[in-house]
PDB file of C-alpha atoms in Angstrom:
ATOM      1  CA  MET A1381     104.598 115.890 202.411  1.00 66.00           C
ATOM      2  CA  LYS A1382     107.553 116.805 204.586  1.00 76.00           C
ATOM      3  CA  LEU A1383     109.922 115.272 202.068  1.00 78.00           C
ATOM      4  CA  ARG A1384     108.434 117.475 199.340  1.00 78.00           C
ATOM      5  CA  ARG A1385     108.940 120.543 201.504  1.00 78.00           C
ATOM      6  CA  LEU A1386     112.536 119.576 202.133  1.00 76.00           C
ATOM      7  CA  ALA A1387     113.138 119.022 198.419  1.00 76.00           C
ATOM      8  CA  CYS A1388     111.612 122.421 197.611  1.00 68.00           C
ATOM      9  CA  ILE A1389     113.758 124.116 200.244  1.00 75.00           C
ATOM     10  CA  LEU A1390     116.920 122.475 198.884  1.00 70.00           C
ATOM     11  CA  LEU A1391     116.058 123.474 195.306  1.00 68.00           C
ATOM     12  CA  LEU A1392     115.330 127.029 196.424  1.00 63.00           C
ATOM     13  CA  ALA A1393     118.686 127.177 198.214  1.00 66.00           C
ATOM     14  CA  LEU A1394     120.467 126.048 195.046  1.00 64.00           C
ATOM     15  CA  LEU A1395     118.683 128.731 193.016  1.00 60.00           C
ATOM     16  CA  ILE A1396     119.649 131.443 195.468  1.00 61.00           C
ATOM     17  CA  LEU A1397     123.354 130.573 195.398  1.00 57.00           C
ATOM     18  CA  PRO A1398     125.159 133.127 193.196  1.00 51.00           C
ATOM     19  CA  ALA A1399     126.194 132.004 189.741  1.00 49.00           C
ATOM     20  CA  PRO A1400     128.938 133.740 187.734  1.00 48.00           C
ATOM     21  CA  ALA A1401     127.828 135.889 184.816  1.00 42.00           C
ATOM     22  CA  ARG A1402     128.614 134.461 181.396  1.00 41.00           C
ATOM     23  CA  ALA A1403     127.328 137.191 179.105  1.00 43.00           C
ATOM     24  CA  ASP A1404     129.220 138.909 176.330  1.00 47.00           C
ATOM     25  CA  VAL A1405     127.458 142.154 177.197  1.00 49.00           C
ATOM     26  CA  VAL A1406     128.431 143.787 180.453  1.00 51.00           C
ATOM     27  CA  VAL A1407     125.636 145.669 182.193  1.00 55.00           C
ATOM     28  CA  PRO A1408     126.424 148.415 184.717  1.00 58.00           C
ATOM     29  CA  GLY A1409     127.462 146.911 188.020  1.00 61.00           C
ATOM     30  CA  GLN A1410     128.309 143.531 186.503  1.00 59.00           C
ATOM     31  CA  LYS A1411     131.825 142.173 186.253  1.00 62.00           C
ATOM     32  CA  PRO A1412     132.988 141.325 182.737  1.00 58.00           C
ATOM     33  CA  PRO A1413     133.348 137.626 181.929  1.00 62.00           C
ATOM     34  CA  ARG A1414     136.528 135.945 183.086  1.00 68.00           C
ATOM     35  CA  ASN A1415     139.208 134.830 180.682  1.00 74.00           C
ATOM     36  CA  GLU A1416     140.384 131.571 182.242  1.00 80.00           C
ATOM     37  CA  GLN A1417     142.674 130.797 179.307  1.00 78.00           C
ATOM     38  CA  SER A1418     144.569 134.069 179.695  1.00 82.00           C
ATOM     39  CA  GLU A1419     144.873 133.492 183.449  1.00 84.00           C
ATOM     40  CA  ALA A1420     146.319 130.042 182.767  1.00 84.00           C
ATOM     41  CA  PHE A1421     148.693 131.431 180.129  1.00 85.00           C
ATOM     42  CA  ILE A1422     149.964 134.095 182.531  1.00 83.00           C
ATOM     43  CA  LYS A1423     150.485 131.467 185.214  1.00 87.00           C
ATOM     44  CA  LEU A1424     152.353 129.127 182.852  1.00 82.00           C
ATOM     45  CA  TYR A1425     154.544 131.758 181.171  1.00 84.00           C
ATOM     46  CA  ALA A1426     155.110 134.133 184.108  1.00 84.00           C
ATOM     47  CA  ASP A1427     158.897 133.830 183.677  1.00 87.00           C
ATOM     48  CA  SER A1428     158.723 135.036 180.046  1.00 86.00           C
ATOM     49  CA  ILE A1429     156.353 137.959 180.672  1.00 84.00           C
ATOM     50  CA  THR A1430     158.087 141.300 181.172  1.00 85.00           C
ATOM     51  CA  ALA A1431     156.987 144.834 182.015  1.00 85.00           C
ATOM     52  CA  TRP A1432     155.740 147.083 179.202  1.00 80.00           C
ATOM     53  CA  ASP A1433     158.517 148.347 176.956  1.00 76.00           C
ATOM     54  CA  THR A1434     158.039 151.996 175.932  1.00 76.00           C
ATOM     55  CA  ALA A1435     159.692 151.182 172.589  1.00 76.00           C
ATOM     56  CA  TYR A1436     156.244 149.894 171.532  1.00 75.00           C
ATOM     57  CA  ASP A1437     154.425 153.166 172.264  1.00 72.00           C
ATOM     58  CA  HIS A1438     154.179 153.797 168.504  1.00 72.00           C
ATOM     59  CA  ALA A1439     153.280 150.221 167.523  1.00 72.00           C
ATOM     60  CA  PHE A1440     149.816 151.257 166.339  1.00 73.00           C
ATOM     61  CA  ASP A1441     150.828 154.131 164.065  1.00 75.00           C
ATOM     62  CA  GLY A1442     148.853 153.726 160.833  1.00 77.00           C
ATOM     63  CA  VAL A1443     146.725 150.910 162.255  1.00 78.00           C
ATOM     64  CA  GLU A1444     142.976 151.509 162.429  1.00 81.00           C
ATOM     65  CA  GLU A1445     141.802 148.393 164.238  1.00 85.00           C
ATOM     66  CA  LEU A1446     143.419 146.171 166.863  1.00 84.00           C
ATOM     67  CA  VAL A1447     142.723 142.460 167.026  1.00 87.00           C
ATOM     68  CA  LEU A1448     142.249 141.185 170.578  1.00 87.00           C
ATOM     69  CA  TRP A1449     143.368 137.640 171.330  1.00 87.00           C
ATOM     70  CA  ARG A1450     142.431 135.322 174.182  1.00 86.00           C
ATOM     71  CA  TYR A1451     146.165 134.743 174.807  1.00 85.00           C
ATOM     72  CA  PRO A1452     149.311 134.726 172.616  1.00 89.00           C
ATOM     73  CA  ASN A1453     149.319 131.993 169.952  1.00 86.00           C
ATOM     74  CA  SER A1454     145.800 130.890 170.910  1.00 88.00           C
ATOM     75  CA  GLY A1455     144.291 131.290 167.461  1.00 86.00           C
ATOM     76  CA  GLN A1456     141.183 132.673 169.240  1.00 84.00           C
ATOM     77  CA  VAL A1457     140.197 136.236 168.405  1.00 88.00           C
ATOM     78  CA  THR A1458     137.964 137.774 171.088  1.00 85.00           C
ATOM     79  CA  GLY A1459     137.155 140.930 169.162  1.00 83.00           C
ATOM     80  CA  THR A1460     138.526 144.062 167.578  1.00 84.00           C
ATOM     81  CA  VAL A1461     138.946 147.585 168.925  1.00 81.00           C
ATOM     82  CA  ASP A1462     139.257 150.876 167.083  1.00 78.00           C
ATOM     83  CA  THR A1463     142.625 152.561 167.743  1.00 75.00           C
ATOM     84  CA  GLY A1464     140.931 155.961 168.010  1.00 72.00           C
ATOM     85  CA  TRP A1465     141.126 155.807 171.778  1.00 66.00           C
ATOM     86  CA  PHE A1466     144.937 156.266 171.530  1.00 61.00           C
ATOM     87  CA  GLU A1467     144.763 159.382 169.340  1.00 60.00           C
ATOM     88  CA  ASN A1468     144.624 161.928 172.153  1.00 59.00           C
ATOM     89  CA  GLY A1469     148.346 161.589 172.831  1.00 54.00           C
ATOM     90  CA  GLU A1470     147.723 158.836 175.342  1.00 58.00           C
ATOM     91  CA  SER A1471     150.707 156.577 175.871  1.00 60.00           C
ATOM     92  CA  LEU A1472     150.169 152.884 175.301  1.00 65.00           C
ATOM     93  CA  SER A1473     151.856 152.227 178.635  1.00 66.00           C
ATOM     94  CA  ASN A1474     148.713 153.612 180.315  1.00 71.00           C
ATOM     95  CA  ASN A1475     146.716 150.677 178.933  1.00 75.00           C
ATOM     96  CA  PHE A1476     149.235 147.882 178.417  1.00 79.00           C
ATOM     97  CA  SER A1477     150.961 146.479 181.473  1.00 82.00           C
ATOM     98  CA  ASP A1478     153.041 143.536 180.250  1.00 85.00           C
ATOM     99  CA  CYS A1479     154.784 142.147 177.171  1.00 87.00           C
ATOM    100  CA  TYR A1480     155.529 138.659 175.955  1.00 88.00           C
ATOM    101  CA  ARG A1481     157.728 137.427 173.102  1.00 88.00           C
ATOM    102  CA  ASP A1482     156.678 134.113 171.555  1.00 88.00           C
ATOM    103  CA  ASP A1483     158.822 131.472 169.840  1.00 86.00           C
ATOM    104  CA  GLN A1484     158.113 132.996 166.403  1.00 88.00           C
ATOM    105  CA  GLY A1485     159.593 136.325 167.536  1.00 88.00           C
ATOM    106  CA  ARG A1486     156.260 138.160 167.747  1.00 89.00           C
ATOM    107  CA  PHE A1487     155.742 140.632 170.582  1.00 88.00           C
ATOM    108  CA  TRP A1488     152.448 140.645 172.458  1.00 89.00           C
ATOM    109  CA  GLY A1489     150.983 143.292 174.759  1.00 86.00           C
ATOM    110  CA  TYR A1490     148.646 142.529 177.648  1.00 86.00           C
ATOM    111  CA  ILE A1491     145.575 144.640 178.483  1.00 83.00           C
ATOM    112  CA  GLY A1492     143.912 143.916 181.820  1.00 78.00           C
ATOM    113  CA  TYR A1493     140.544 145.418 180.825  1.00 71.00           C
ATOM    114  CA  ILE A1494     139.271 146.931 177.605  1.00 70.00           C
ATOM    115  CA  TYR A1495     135.663 147.621 176.594  1.00 67.00           C
ATOM    116  CA  GLY A1496     134.052 144.876 178.669  1.00 64.00           C
ATOM    117  CA  ARG A1497     136.787 142.321 178.034  1.00 65.00           C
ATOM    118  CA  ARG A1498     139.209 141.187 180.672  1.00 71.00           C
ATOM    119  CA  MET A1499     142.733 139.932 180.118  1.00 78.00           C
ATOM    120  CA  SER A1500     143.158 140.479 176.382  1.00 83.00           C
ATOM    121  CA  TRP A1501     146.341 140.324 174.318  1.00 86.00           C
ATOM    122  CA  VAL A1502     147.359 142.264 171.204  1.00 87.00           C
ATOM    123  CA  CYS A1503     150.100 141.154 168.819  1.00 88.00           C
ATOM    124  CA  LEU A1504     152.286 144.267 168.742  1.00 85.00           C
ATOM    125  CA  THR A1505     154.269 142.973 165.765  1.00 86.00           C
ATOM    126  CA  ASP A1506     151.131 142.651 163.593  1.00 86.00           C
ATOM    127  CA  PRO A1507     148.242 144.314 165.496  1.00 85.00           C
ATOM    128  CA  SER A1508     145.593 144.152 162.763  1.00 85.00           C
ATOM    129  CA  ASN A1509     146.207 140.577 161.554  1.00 86.00           C
ATOM    130  CA  ALA A1510     143.373 138.257 162.619  1.00 87.00           C
ATOM    131  CA  ASP A1511     144.881 135.215 160.896  1.00 89.00           C
ATOM    132  CA  LEU A1512     147.768 134.372 163.225  1.00 89.00           C
ATOM    133  CA  PRO A1513     147.947 130.589 163.599  1.00 88.00           C
ATOM    134  CA  ALA A1514     147.555 128.793 166.900  1.00 86.00           C
ATOM    135  CA  ASP A1515     150.519 127.016 168.453  1.00 87.00           C
ATOM    136  CA  PRO A1516     149.294 123.503 169.364  1.00 89.00           C
ATOM    137  CA  ILE A1517     151.872 123.082 172.139  1.00 89.00           C
ATOM    138  CA  VAL A1518     150.857 126.323 173.849  1.00 86.00           C
ATOM    139  CA  THR A1519     147.130 125.613 173.469  1.00 85.00           C
ATOM    140  CA  GLU A1520     147.485 122.116 174.885  1.00 90.00           C
ATOM    141  CA  MET A1521     149.413 123.365 177.921  1.00 88.00           C
ATOM    142  CA  VAL A1522     146.942 126.207 178.523  1.00 85.00           C
ATOM    143  CA  ASN A1523     143.915 123.902 178.193  1.00 87.00           C
ATOM    144  CA  LYS A1524     145.408 121.480 180.730  1.00 90.00           C
ATOM    145  CA  GLU A1525     146.090 124.339 183.144  1.00 87.00           C
ATOM    146  CA  VAL A1526     142.546 125.712 182.686  1.00 83.00           C
ATOM    147  CA  ALA A1527     141.087 122.299 183.509  1.00 84.00           C
ATOM    148  CA  ALA A1528     143.271 122.084 186.625  1.00 84.00           C
ATOM    149  CA  MET A1529     142.351 125.647 187.673  1.00 80.00           C
ATOM    150  CA  LEU A1530     138.623 125.040 187.269  1.00 79.00           C
ATOM    151  CA  TRP A1531     138.852 121.760 189.180  1.00 80.00           C
ATOM    152  CA  ARG A1532     140.671 123.482 192.066  1.00 77.00           C
ATOM    153  CA  GLU A1533     138.114 126.310 192.112  1.00 75.00           C
ATOM    154  CA  ASN A1534     135.127 123.955 192.057  1.00 76.00           C
ATOM    155  CA  LEU A1535     136.500 121.510 194.614  1.00 80.00           C
ATOM    156  CA  VAL A1536     135.406 123.536 197.661  1.00 82.00           C
ATOM    157  CA  PRO A1537     131.807 124.144 196.465  1.00 81.00           C
ATOM    158  CA  ILE A1538     131.463 120.477 195.483  1.00 84.00           C
ATOM    159  CA  PHE A1539     132.724 119.432 198.911  1.00 84.00           C
ATOM    160  CA  LEU A1540     130.358 121.873 200.659  1.00 86.00           C
ATOM    161  CA  VAL A1541     127.309 120.703 198.695  1.00 87.00           C
ATOM    162  CA  ALA A1542     128.200 117.047 199.301  1.00 87.00           C
ATOM    163  CA  SER A1543     128.621 117.778 203.022  1.00 89.00           C
ATOM    164  CA  ILE A1544     125.245 119.536 203.200  1.00 91.00           C
ATOM    165  CA  VAL A1545     123.523 116.675 201.375  1.00 90.00           C
ATOM    166  CA  THR A1546     125.147 114.129 203.704  1.00 91.00           C
ATOM    167  CA  ALA A1547     124.267 116.129 206.816  1.00 89.00           C
ATOM    168  CA  THR A1548     120.676 116.513 205.585  1.00 89.00           C
ATOM    169  CA  GLY A1549     120.428 112.769 205.017  1.00 86.00           C
ATOM    170  CA  VAL A1550     121.771 112.014 208.483  1.00 88.00           C
ATOM    171  CA  LEU A1551     119.409 114.517 210.108  1.00 86.00           C
ATOM    172  CA  LEU A1552     116.442 113.090 208.191  1.00 84.00           C
ATOM    173  CA  TYR A1553     117.337 109.623 209.369  1.00 82.00           C
ATOM    174  CA  VAL A1554     117.844 110.703 212.964  1.00 82.00           C
ATOM    175  CA  PHE A1555     114.684 112.782 213.318  1.00 83.00           C
ATOM    176  CA  TRP A1556     112.231 111.299 210.848  1.00 78.00           C
ATOM    177  CA  TYR A1557     112.907 107.574 210.573  1.00 73.00           C
ATOM    178  CA  ARG A1558     113.574 107.124 214.288  1.00 68.00           C
ATOM    179  CA  LYS A1559     110.364 108.962 215.068  1.00 69.00           C
ATOM    180  CA  LYS A1560     108.424 106.587 212.790  1.00 70.00           C
ATOM    181  CA  ARG A1561     110.047 103.526 214.391  1.00 70.00           C
ATOM    182  CA  ALA A1562     109.214 104.749 217.862  1.00 67.00           C
ATOM    183  CA  LYS A1563     105.492 104.843 217.023  1.00 64.00           C
TER     184      LYS A1563
END
């Protein structure tokens, strides 16, 4: 009976622990989903990423829809955005913070947050093209870095849970089994 109570308490504790949101729809008060691949790309290519160049402030003239990418040369489109939000004379530098030039000579602009998406990239050279091919070298490096990042982030919680389970086992042995042996 006591073991069942302990198991229920442990399961309840695991349910109460906060879990990150993984929804495509962002509700008020909720953080948008993370973009681990873009974080890894920025970490890997930090030397090649430069500040926004105002020469690209007119990159979207005549373009109706922007294609958002997970990261440059990823081959993964995360969505599209109407360019109407730039029509009020707003400079692109208010929304884009960084630029990157890939090996094919394409320029990419980085947006930290846009319409519920974090860390998106737009190909400034061809902003409405959704058929840009993925670069296998870049994707392989980014995927390896994402795996390493997630492992580093999950190491502490795994260690804490393992420590709690071990401590619980030791305490059960000390207080429960010894008590039974003493009788």
